[in-house]
Every structure is written in C-alpha cells, then in structure tokens.
Short mmCIF file of C-alpha atoms and ligand atoms in Angstrom, two decimals:
data_model
loop_
_atom_site.label_atom_id
_atom_site.label_comp_id
_atom_site.label_asym_id
_atom_site.label_seq_id
_atom_site.Cartn_x
_atom_site.Cartn_y
_atom_site.Cartn_z
CA MET A 1 12.35 17.70 -33.22
CA ASN A 2 13.55 17.92 -29.65
CA PHE A 3 11.07 18.07 -26.75
CA THR A 4 10.86 21.87 -26.53
CA GLU A 5 10.00 22.18 -30.19
CA ILE A 6 7.37 19.38 -30.05
CA LYS A 7 5.78 20.93 -26.94
CA GLN A 8 5.60 24.41 -28.46
CA LEU A 9 4.05 23.10 -31.68
CA GLU A 10 1.41 21.02 -29.93
CA GLU A 11 0.54 23.91 -27.55
CA THR A 12 0.23 26.20 -30.52
CA PHE A 13 -2.12 23.99 -32.55
CA GLN A 14 -3.95 21.80 -30.01
CA LEU A 15 -6.64 22.88 -27.63
CA ALA A 16 -5.33 22.89 -24.13
CA THR A 17 -7.73 20.36 -22.69
CA TYR A 18 -5.23 17.99 -21.13
CA ALA A 19 -2.73 18.28 -18.29
CA LYS A 20 0.37 16.71 -19.90
CA MET A 21 3.57 15.13 -18.51
CA ASN A 22 6.60 16.90 -19.81
CA ILE A 23 7.80 14.20 -22.17
CA ALA A 24 7.16 13.36 -25.77
CA VAL A 25 6.85 9.69 -26.78
CA GLU A 26 8.83 8.50 -29.79
CA ARG A 27 8.55 4.64 -29.63
CA GLY A 28 7.56 1.91 -27.23
CA GLN A 29 8.11 -1.75 -26.58
CA GLY A 30 6.55 -3.87 -23.87
CA ALA A 31 6.13 -1.81 -20.74
CA TRP A 32 8.66 0.78 -21.85
CA ILE A 33 8.58 3.95 -23.93
CA TRP A 34 11.41 6.06 -25.30
CA THR A 35 11.09 9.85 -25.45
CA SER A 36 12.09 12.31 -28.15
CA ASP A 37 15.16 13.12 -26.05
CA GLY A 38 16.21 9.37 -26.00
CA GLU A 39 15.21 8.78 -22.43
CA LYS A 40 13.59 5.51 -21.37
CA TYR A 41 10.50 5.41 -19.09
CA LEU A 42 8.79 2.50 -17.43
CA ASP A 43 5.11 2.85 -18.35
CA LEU A 44 2.93 1.52 -15.57
CA TYR A 45 -0.01 3.55 -16.86
CA GLY A 46 -0.25 1.64 -20.14
CA GLY A 47 -1.09 4.67 -22.33
CA HIS A 48 -4.21 5.27 -20.15
CA ALA A 49 -5.18 1.57 -19.84
CA VAL A 50 -5.03 1.04 -23.57
CA CYS A 51 -1.72 -0.75 -24.25
CA ALA A 52 -2.73 -4.12 -22.71
CA THR A 53 -0.45 -6.19 -24.95
CA GLY A 54 2.37 -3.77 -24.23
CA HIS A 55 3.62 -1.10 -26.64
CA SER A 56 3.86 -2.22 -30.27
CA HIS A 57 3.44 -5.98 -29.58
CA PRO A 58 5.07 -7.68 -32.60
CA HIS A 59 1.96 -9.92 -33.33
CA VAL A 60 -0.35 -6.96 -33.27
CA VAL A 61 1.96 -4.79 -35.35
CA GLU A 62 2.30 -7.56 -37.95
CA ALA A 63 -1.49 -8.06 -38.17
CA ILE A 64 -2.02 -4.25 -38.57
CA LYS A 65 0.71 -4.07 -41.25
CA ASN A 66 -0.67 -7.05 -43.23
CA GLN A 67 -4.12 -5.76 -43.07
CA ALA A 68 -3.14 -2.25 -44.11
CA GLU A 69 -1.60 -3.71 -47.20
CA LYS A 70 -4.73 -5.64 -48.11
CA VAL A 71 -7.51 -3.17 -47.40
CA LEU A 72 -7.76 -0.46 -44.73
CA PHE A 73 -11.48 -0.07 -44.44
CA TYR A 74 -14.85 -1.05 -45.63
CA SER A 75 -18.06 -0.40 -43.69
CA ASN A 76 -20.61 -2.97 -42.50
CA LEU A 77 -22.39 -2.89 -45.85
CA ILE A 78 -19.89 -5.59 -46.99
CA TYR A 79 -18.91 -8.71 -45.26
CA SER A 80 -15.28 -9.23 -44.22
CA GLU A 81 -13.22 -12.25 -43.14
CA VAL A 82 -11.22 -10.37 -40.52
CA ARG A 83 -14.45 -8.95 -39.03
CA ALA A 84 -15.96 -12.41 -38.97
CA ASN A 85 -12.94 -13.88 -37.27
CA ALA A 86 -12.63 -10.99 -34.74
CA SER A 87 -16.35 -11.23 -33.81
CA GLU A 88 -16.14 -14.99 -33.38
CA LYS A 89 -12.98 -14.76 -31.20
CA LEU A 90 -14.35 -11.99 -29.02
CA VAL A 91 -17.74 -13.79 -28.47
CA SER A 92 -16.00 -17.11 -27.80
CA LEU A 93 -13.90 -15.63 -24.99
CA ALA A 94 -16.94 -13.83 -23.38
CA PRO A 95 -19.11 -15.28 -20.74
CA ALA A 96 -21.38 -18.19 -22.03
CA SER A 97 -24.54 -16.13 -22.25
CA ILE A 98 -23.00 -13.58 -24.73
CA THR A 99 -23.82 -14.42 -28.29
CA LYS A 100 -23.24 -11.27 -30.50
CA ALA A 101 -20.90 -8.25 -30.80
CA PHE A 102 -21.64 -4.76 -32.05
CA PHE A 103 -18.51 -2.69 -32.93
CA CYS A 104 -18.04 1.02 -32.54
CA ASN A 105 -15.05 3.33 -31.88
CA SER A 106 -14.73 4.26 -28.24
CA GLY A 107 -15.88 3.58 -24.67
CA THR A 108 -18.40 6.36 -24.56
CA GLU A 109 -19.94 5.26 -27.83
CA ALA A 110 -20.14 1.61 -26.51
CA ASN A 111 -22.02 2.89 -23.41
CA GLU A 112 -24.38 5.06 -25.46
CA ASN A 113 -25.35 2.07 -27.62
CA ALA A 114 -25.74 -0.19 -24.61
CA MET A 115 -28.10 2.23 -22.90
CA ARG A 116 -29.98 2.60 -26.23
CA MET A 117 -30.30 -1.17 -26.57
CA ALA A 118 -31.59 -1.48 -23.04
CA ARG A 119 -34.19 1.19 -23.61
CA MET A 120 -35.15 -0.52 -26.89
CA ALA A 121 -35.45 -3.92 -25.26
CA THR A 122 -37.49 -2.73 -22.27
CA ARG A 123 -39.37 0.20 -23.78
CA ARG A 124 -38.45 2.13 -20.60
CA GLU A 125 -36.17 5.20 -20.12
CA LYS A 126 -34.64 5.24 -16.66
CA ILE A 127 -31.00 4.24 -16.15
CA ILE A 128 -29.54 3.61 -12.71
CA THR A 129 -25.78 4.37 -12.35
CA PHE A 130 -23.71 4.88 -9.21
CA SER A 131 -21.91 7.44 -7.08
CA GLY A 132 -18.37 7.69 -8.40
CA SER A 133 -19.27 6.43 -11.90
CA PHE A 134 -17.59 7.50 -15.10
CA HIS A 135 -18.89 6.27 -18.40
CA GLY A 136 -17.61 8.79 -21.04
CA ARG A 137 -18.06 12.26 -22.33
CA THR A 138 -20.89 12.09 -24.95
CA ALA A 139 -24.35 13.20 -24.00
CA ASP A 140 -25.94 10.04 -22.54
CA SER A 141 -22.64 8.66 -21.08
CA ILE A 142 -21.73 11.87 -19.33
CA SER A 143 -25.23 12.12 -17.89
CA ALA A 144 -24.75 8.64 -16.42
CA SER A 145 -21.38 9.74 -14.83
CA PHE A 146 -21.86 10.84 -11.19
CA LEU A 147 -18.12 11.29 -10.53
CA GLY A 148 -17.01 14.77 -9.59
CA LYS A 149 -17.81 17.47 -12.11
CA TYR A 150 -18.42 15.32 -15.15
CA ARG A 151 -22.26 15.62 -15.24
CA GLU A 152 -21.95 19.32 -14.92
CA LEU A 153 -19.67 19.47 -17.96
CA GLY A 154 -22.39 17.64 -19.94
CA LYS A 155 -25.21 20.07 -19.18
CA PRO A 156 -27.95 20.02 -20.31
CA ASN A 157 -28.04 16.39 -19.18
CA VAL A 158 -29.98 13.65 -20.80
CA PRO A 159 -33.01 13.04 -18.43
CA HIS A 160 -33.95 9.82 -16.61
CA HIS A 161 -30.50 9.16 -15.12
CA ILE A 162 -30.67 8.23 -11.43
CA CYS A 163 -27.88 7.45 -9.01
CA ALA A 164 -27.46 4.72 -6.36
CA GLU A 165 -24.62 4.23 -3.90
CA PHE A 166 -21.78 2.04 -5.32
CA GLY A 167 -21.77 -1.23 -3.28
CA ASP A 168 -25.02 -0.51 -1.49
CA LEU A 169 -27.85 -2.88 -2.63
CA GLU A 170 -30.46 -1.16 -0.46
CA SER A 171 -29.88 2.08 -2.36
CA VAL A 172 -30.45 0.18 -5.61
CA GLU A 173 -33.59 -1.51 -4.37
CA GLU A 174 -35.01 1.89 -3.43
CA LEU A 175 -34.76 3.03 -7.07
CA ALA A 176 -35.43 -0.23 -8.96
CA ASP A 177 -38.87 -0.84 -10.37
CA GLU A 178 -40.72 -1.65 -13.56
CA THR A 179 -39.89 1.85 -14.99
CA VAL A 180 -36.09 1.25 -15.07
CA ALA A 181 -34.49 0.18 -18.36
CA ALA A 182 -30.94 -0.64 -17.12
CA ILE A 183 -28.46 -0.64 -14.25
CA LEU A 184 -25.06 0.42 -15.70
CA LEU A 185 -21.89 0.16 -13.67
CA GLU A 186 -18.10 -0.21 -13.83
CA PRO A 187 -17.49 -3.31 -11.89
CA ILE A 188 -14.34 -1.66 -10.49
CA GLN A 189 -14.61 2.15 -10.42
CA SER A 190 -11.23 3.06 -11.81
CA MET A 191 -11.27 6.85 -12.01
CA ALA A 192 -13.00 7.12 -8.66
CA GLY A 193 -9.87 5.57 -7.06
CA VAL A 194 -10.07 1.89 -7.98
CA ARG A 195 -13.27 1.31 -5.86
CA GLU A 196 -14.43 -2.35 -5.51
CA ALA A 197 -17.70 -3.93 -4.56
CA SER A 198 -18.21 -7.43 -3.05
CA PRO A 199 -19.20 -10.45 -5.22
CA GLN A 200 -22.44 -10.45 -3.35
CA PHE A 201 -23.27 -6.90 -4.60
CA PHE A 202 -23.20 -8.20 -8.20
CA ARG A 203 -25.26 -11.23 -7.25
CA GLY A 204 -27.78 -8.88 -5.59
CA LEU A 205 -27.82 -6.62 -8.73
CA ARG A 206 -28.58 -9.58 -10.91
CA GLU A 207 -31.46 -10.60 -8.69
CA ILE A 208 -32.90 -7.07 -8.65
CA CYS A 209 -32.64 -6.98 -12.47
CA ASN A 210 -34.33 -10.35 -12.87
CA LYS A 211 -37.08 -9.40 -10.49
CA HIS A 212 -37.95 -6.08 -12.36
CA GLY A 213 -37.03 -7.03 -15.91
CA ILE A 214 -34.08 -4.55 -15.81
CA ILE A 215 -31.06 -4.98 -18.17
CA LEU A 216 -27.72 -5.30 -16.43
CA ILE A 217 -24.86 -3.53 -18.18
CA PHE A 218 -21.26 -3.89 -17.15
CA ASP A 219 -19.01 -1.09 -18.45
CA GLU A 220 -15.89 -3.08 -18.83
CA VAL A 221 -14.04 -0.43 -20.82
CA GLN A 222 -11.34 -0.76 -18.21
CA THR A 223 -11.99 -4.13 -16.57
CA GLY A 224 -12.43 -6.04 -19.83
CA VAL A 225 -10.06 -7.79 -22.20
CA GLY A 226 -8.04 -9.40 -19.47
CA ARG A 227 -7.13 -6.55 -17.27
CA THR A 228 -8.35 -8.11 -13.99
CA GLY A 229 -6.67 -11.47 -14.86
CA ASN A 230 -10.04 -12.69 -16.29
CA TRP A 231 -11.09 -12.14 -19.82
CA PHE A 232 -14.08 -10.20 -18.40
CA PHE A 233 -15.25 -9.20 -14.95
CA SER A 234 -18.70 -10.42 -15.95
CA GLY A 235 -18.95 -14.17 -15.29
CA SER A 236 -15.80 -14.22 -13.16
CA ASP A 237 -15.56 -15.21 -9.51
CA LEU A 238 -15.06 -11.41 -8.78
CA ALA A 239 -18.81 -11.01 -9.81
CA ASP A 240 -19.86 -14.24 -8.06
CA PHE A 241 -20.13 -15.65 -11.58
CA VAL A 242 -23.03 -13.34 -12.43
CA GLU A 243 -23.30 -12.36 -16.14
CA ALA A 244 -24.31 -9.10 -17.44
CA ASP A 245 -26.81 -8.81 -20.28
CA ILE A 246 -24.46 -6.24 -22.06
CA ILE A 247 -20.74 -5.74 -21.68
CA THR A 248 -19.10 -2.60 -23.12
CA LEU A 249 -15.53 -2.53 -24.19
CA ALA A 250 -12.89 -0.18 -25.60
CA LYS A 251 -9.41 0.91 -24.35
CA SER A 252 -7.42 -2.45 -24.47
CA LEU A 253 -9.53 -4.00 -27.17
CA GLY A 254 -7.33 -2.82 -30.15
CA SER A 255 -4.04 -2.35 -28.36
CA GLY A 256 -4.16 1.38 -29.36
CA VAL A 257 -6.17 1.21 -32.62
CA PRO A 258 -9.39 2.98 -31.64
CA VAL A 259 -12.24 0.41 -31.25
CA GLY A 260 -15.18 -0.17 -28.98
CA ALA A 261 -17.66 -2.94 -28.62
CA CYS A 262 -20.96 -3.94 -27.01
CA LEU A 263 -21.32 -7.64 -26.28
CA VAL A 264 -24.91 -8.79 -25.80
CA ASN A 265 -26.81 -11.93 -24.82
CA GLU A 266 -29.59 -13.42 -26.95
CA HIS A 267 -32.35 -11.69 -25.00
CA ILE A 268 -30.94 -8.29 -26.27
CA ALA A 269 -29.85 -9.57 -29.62
CA GLU A 270 -33.40 -10.62 -30.64
CA LYS A 271 -34.80 -7.19 -29.85
CA ILE A 272 -32.29 -5.30 -32.01
CA HIS A 273 -33.05 -5.00 -35.69
CA GLU A 274 -31.64 -3.63 -38.96
CA ASN A 275 -30.81 0.09 -38.70
CA ASP A 276 -31.41 0.26 -34.92
CA LEU A 277 -27.70 0.95 -34.30
CA GLY A 278 -24.87 2.00 -36.59
CA THR A 279 -21.61 3.85 -36.98
CA THR A 280 -19.47 4.36 -40.07
CA PHE A 281 -16.13 3.20 -38.72
CA GLY A 282 -17.32 0.43 -36.50
CA GLY A 283 -16.02 -2.94 -37.56
CA GLY A 284 -13.52 -1.56 -40.06
CA MET A 285 -10.82 -3.90 -41.25
CA LEU A 286 -7.83 -2.28 -39.57
CA ALA A 287 -9.57 -2.20 -36.22
CA MET A 288 -10.74 -5.73 -36.59
CA ALA A 289 -7.26 -6.96 -37.40
CA ALA A 290 -6.04 -5.14 -34.21
CA VAL A 291 -8.83 -6.75 -32.09
CA LEU A 292 -8.07 -10.28 -33.32
CA ALA A 293 -4.35 -9.91 -32.89
CA THR A 294 -4.80 -8.28 -29.43
CA LEU A 295 -6.94 -11.31 -28.22
CA GLU A 296 -4.40 -13.75 -29.73
CA ALA A 297 -1.52 -12.02 -28.14
CA ILE A 298 -3.01 -11.97 -24.69
CA GLU A 299 -3.89 -15.66 -25.07
CA ASN A 300 -0.53 -16.82 -26.60
CA ASP A 301 1.58 -14.89 -24.11
CA LYS A 302 -0.54 -16.10 -21.13
CA MET A 303 -1.13 -12.45 -20.02
CA LEU A 304 -4.15 -13.27 -17.87
CA GLU A 305 -1.99 -15.46 -15.60
CA ASN A 306 0.68 -12.72 -15.63
CA ALA A 307 -1.81 -10.05 -14.60
CA LYS A 308 -2.78 -12.16 -11.56
CA ALA A 309 0.86 -12.77 -10.65
CA VAL A 310 1.54 -9.07 -10.88
CA GLU A 311 -1.29 -8.24 -8.45
CA ASN A 312 -0.20 -10.96 -6.01
CA HIS A 313 3.39 -9.85 -6.02
CA LEU A 314 2.55 -6.18 -5.52
CA ARG A 315 0.14 -7.11 -2.70
CA GLU A 316 2.90 -9.04 -0.96
CA GLN A 317 5.64 -6.46 -1.42
CA LEU A 318 3.53 -3.41 -0.55
CA LYS A 319 2.93 -4.83 2.88
CA GLU A 320 6.56 -3.82 3.74
CA ILE A 321 6.18 -0.18 2.63
CA PRO A 322 5.28 2.41 5.25
CA ASN A 323 2.63 4.95 4.32
CA VAL A 324 0.80 2.35 2.13
CA VAL A 325 -2.66 1.90 3.52
CA ALA A 326 -4.12 -0.64 1.01
CA LEU A 327 -3.90 -2.01 -2.52
CA HIS A 328 -7.23 -1.77 -4.34
CA GLY A 329 -8.27 -3.57 -7.56
CA ARG A 330 -7.43 -6.71 -9.46
CA GLY A 331 -4.81 -7.89 -11.92
CA CYS A 332 -3.36 -4.96 -13.77
CA LEU A 333 -6.05 -2.41 -12.62
CA LEU A 334 -4.62 -1.41 -9.32
CA GLY A 335 -4.77 1.49 -6.87
CA ILE A 336 -2.17 2.01 -4.22
CA GLU A 337 -3.71 3.93 -1.37
CA PHE A 338 -1.25 6.06 0.60
CA ALA A 339 -1.84 7.59 4.03
CA GLU A 340 -1.63 11.05 2.43
CA ASN A 341 -2.00 12.79 -0.99
CA CYS A 342 -0.11 10.78 -3.61
CA LYS A 343 0.55 13.71 -5.99
CA PRO A 344 4.10 14.19 -4.65
CA ILE A 345 4.98 10.53 -5.03
CA HIS A 346 3.42 10.47 -8.56
CA ALA A 347 5.58 13.44 -9.47
CA LYS A 348 8.72 11.96 -8.00
CA LEU A 349 8.23 8.60 -9.71
CA LEU A 350 7.85 10.52 -12.99
CA GLU A 351 11.22 12.42 -12.27
CA ASN A 352 12.67 8.95 -11.77
CA LYS A 353 11.26 7.75 -15.10
CA ILE A 354 8.32 5.66 -13.95
CA ILE A 355 4.89 6.67 -15.31
CA THR A 356 1.90 6.03 -13.01
CA GLY A 357 -1.52 7.61 -12.79
CA THR A 358 -3.55 9.49 -10.26
CA SER A 359 -7.31 9.21 -9.68
CA SER A 360 -10.10 11.32 -8.21
CA ASN A 361 -9.18 9.99 -4.77
CA PRO A 362 -6.14 12.13 -3.97
CA ASN A 363 -4.51 9.37 -1.96
CA VAL A 364 -4.81 6.66 -4.59
CA LEU A 365 -2.06 6.16 -7.14
CA ARG A 366 -3.33 4.18 -10.15
CA LEU A 367 -1.40 1.49 -11.96
CA LEU A 368 -2.71 0.33 -15.36
CA PRO A 369 0.36 -1.41 -16.80
CA PRO A 370 0.42 -3.60 -19.92
CA LEU A 371 -0.73 -7.05 -19.01
CA CYS A 372 2.72 -8.34 -20.05
CA VAL A 373 4.53 -6.20 -17.51
CA LYS A 374 7.25 -8.33 -15.87
CA ILE A 375 7.61 -8.92 -12.09
CA GLU A 376 11.11 -7.33 -12.36
CA GLU A 377 9.60 -4.22 -13.84
CA ILE A 378 7.13 -4.07 -10.93
CA ASP A 379 10.12 -4.43 -8.63
CA LEU A 380 11.52 -1.22 -9.99
CA LEU A 381 8.44 0.59 -8.85
CA ILE A 382 8.61 -1.04 -5.40
CA GLU A 383 12.36 -0.21 -4.99
CA MET A 384 11.73 3.42 -6.12
CA THR A 385 8.69 3.90 -3.84
CA ARG A 386 10.67 2.53 -0.92
CA LYS A 387 13.53 4.98 -1.65
CA LEU A 388 11.19 7.91 -2.22
CA LEU A 389 8.98 7.45 0.81
CA PRO A 390 10.19 8.66 4.25
CA CYS A 391 10.69 5.61 6.69
C1 PLP B 401 -15.06 2.90 -17.26
C2 PLP B 401 -14.92 3.89 -18.49
N1 PLP B 401 -15.98 3.94 -19.28
C3 PLP B 401 -16.03 4.64 -20.35
C4 PLP B 401 -14.85 5.45 -20.69
C5 PLP B 401 -14.98 6.33 -21.90
O1 PLP B 401 -14.12 5.74 -22.88
P1 PLP B 401 -13.67 6.61 -24.15
O2 PLP B 401 -12.64 7.68 -23.62
O3 PLP B 401 -12.97 5.64 -25.05
O4 PLP B 401 -14.87 7.27 -24.75
C6 PLP B 401 -13.78 5.43 -19.91
C7 PLP B 401 -12.59 6.29 -20.23
O5 PLP B 401 -11.76 6.56 -19.38
C8 PLP B 401 -13.82 4.60 -18.65
O6 PLP B 401 -12.78 4.57 -17.89
#
C-alpha cells in the first residue's frame, strides 16, 4: 500500500485520538526509519521514547524470535526461566536498595500499582505529585497528573491527590505529614518541557519522606533504563545519590514490546502479599525476553556512555546556534529551548526528514533518540537547525 491508501484505511477504522505526522513507517534500523514510500527519516524521537536500543536491534530481535518459537506466553501461575533471568538482571542493575520487581504492561499501570503499594504499606491515602506532572491516563495516574488538561480528561478524579510545586521543597513541606502515603514524581518532567530539579531537591524529598514515613516513588517511565546516561535516575548523582522506595518503568524497557515494571525496596516488598497485585499479561515470556535482551544490548553496546556523549556534544554545538536559549535534560532525554515557539522548526525538520518532538512548553523541542544514536547523526540535526534558523 502507498501512504495515501494506508492513511485512508487508518482514518476510516481508527479513532482519531492522535495528531499524526504524514508518514507511514515500514521498517527501522538504529536511529533510522524507512517509510511506505521508501523515504528515510532520522528518528530523534525514538518512537516516543520507546526505542532505546534503536529500531529492531539485532540482539533484541533474535531474542524475541527465539522466544516466540519456544513459547509466547504463560502467566505468573507458572515459573519461567526467561522471567527469572529478566527479573534478576533488572534488579541487579537497579540502585542497591531495590530487591524485587513486579511486571505489568505500561507506564500508567506501573504508576497505579506503585501508588497502591504505597497506600498498602502506609495505610494512608494521600499522594503528593507536582505541577507539570504526567503519570498516565488510567484513573489514579491521570488524577496524579497536574500537567495541562489531563486531570480534567480523567474526571471524576480519584480523591486524595494533592499538588506541590516541582523543584520547591517548601511547597512539599507544607503538604507533607503523617496522612500522606507517597510523593510521586518524574525526576525530569519530560512532557512539561524537560523540566529539571536540583540534586538538593531530591535529597530534601528523601528527608521529608523519612521524617513522615512517606514512600518516595520515582516515575522513571522516561528517565529509566539508561536514558539519562545512568541506568536509573534514582541513586545517580543527578538525584544526589538518593534512592526512591519504588521506581516505575515502561517505554524503553522492552524496546517496543509493551512492558512496564515497579521496582521496590525490601521495606515495600515485605508489605505486599499474595493477590495484592496482579495482571494477566505481566511477566509474559515474550515481554521478558525483550526486557532481558534490551538490558543486555544497552550494556554490550555501551549505550549509557553514548547517551552522555550525545548530551555533551549537543550542549557544546548548540552554543553556536542563535535563537537557542538553553538545553534542558540529560543523556538522551533533552529539550532544546528556543527564543520563540518551536512548532515551525519542528515542522521544517520533519520536511527535511528529521523526526523530533514538541512538549507542553511551546518553545521546547524534545529529543528522545535511541541511546545508540551516533554523534554524526546528531550533527545532521545541528546542521539542519543552523540552516533553517535565521541568523
Ligand atoms: C513520565 C511518564 N509516566 C507515565 C507515562 C504513561 O505511560 P504509558 O503511556 O505507557 O501508560 C508516560 C507516558 O508518556 C510518561 O511520560
């Protein structure tokens, strides 16, 4: 089918809930995709922060193929070697205090389960989240999302969600007490425009949580699995080495095979019992093969180091570009802030076959490339941006 035929068929049979780019993907490799019309695009949006290992990484593809031939799925009612290995690998890469994983299917589901575990562990109900937060679209997660119109979309909201100012410890102190179950936050607020907080903010949050017996949850759906150049934001220097009690993951975790996870420390683990949580597809064999291979590919190909090199290179090169006000974010979760609305540059880059993303900050262009993106590929973006922006 050509593009026009594909578009027409999708629009006839799919609900129109997404603003789509006018291309249809046919195949991908590394940081590149090829369209139905045979055109090649540089993908600096990584399939919406999902394709961390690059499109169709050979190690991931082989693992999925091999697993598919053996057994596609069995639920958690039966043990499985690939699930055992994936769990061990994930927990071993996590900060030292993390001891157990719970697998589910998406970011919103991971956050729902994290909040439920915090409520179970504390026997309290309130959750503090932040201005600019986005945690997903199911009932509890959307009620925890104070970015733009999201909470409105989720009406009627789940009660007991309260909002502090991102980066402002005083605003948290005003809300924190012995009635709060959890503080939940994205350590870097991606959709809000790649907003960062200081390492001291995370240290302060940990202290507030320790003082009041509150569970600290990092939503690492975007920052996790190597994206910031660290396996996890939790425990890294970016968080002043503070470790969250629960880390939630999805997006990059399966390189495109849907999978989410909650990683928990022993304090949480010992409070969660049989039948407290569950989901049919969580921990299925195909997803577990994808998780294991994704982690191995990131490790074998030294993608954490690469993500840091990409950030440093871009930081250096963007200094030369007029109209660029700042580069926000870390590793391969980056926001280029322009002096004006970035929609025109986003559109022009697409016309020139470079895929980037926007954010809810109209001036911030988001980059979420595969962690294996090459410096030469980043240079293509820099050259094109230079060409497109008026001097
Ligand atoms: C930080 C964060 N948390 C949660 C989610 C929800 O993940 P999912 O779409 O897999 O439910 C997203 C999705 O964009 C996200 O960016």
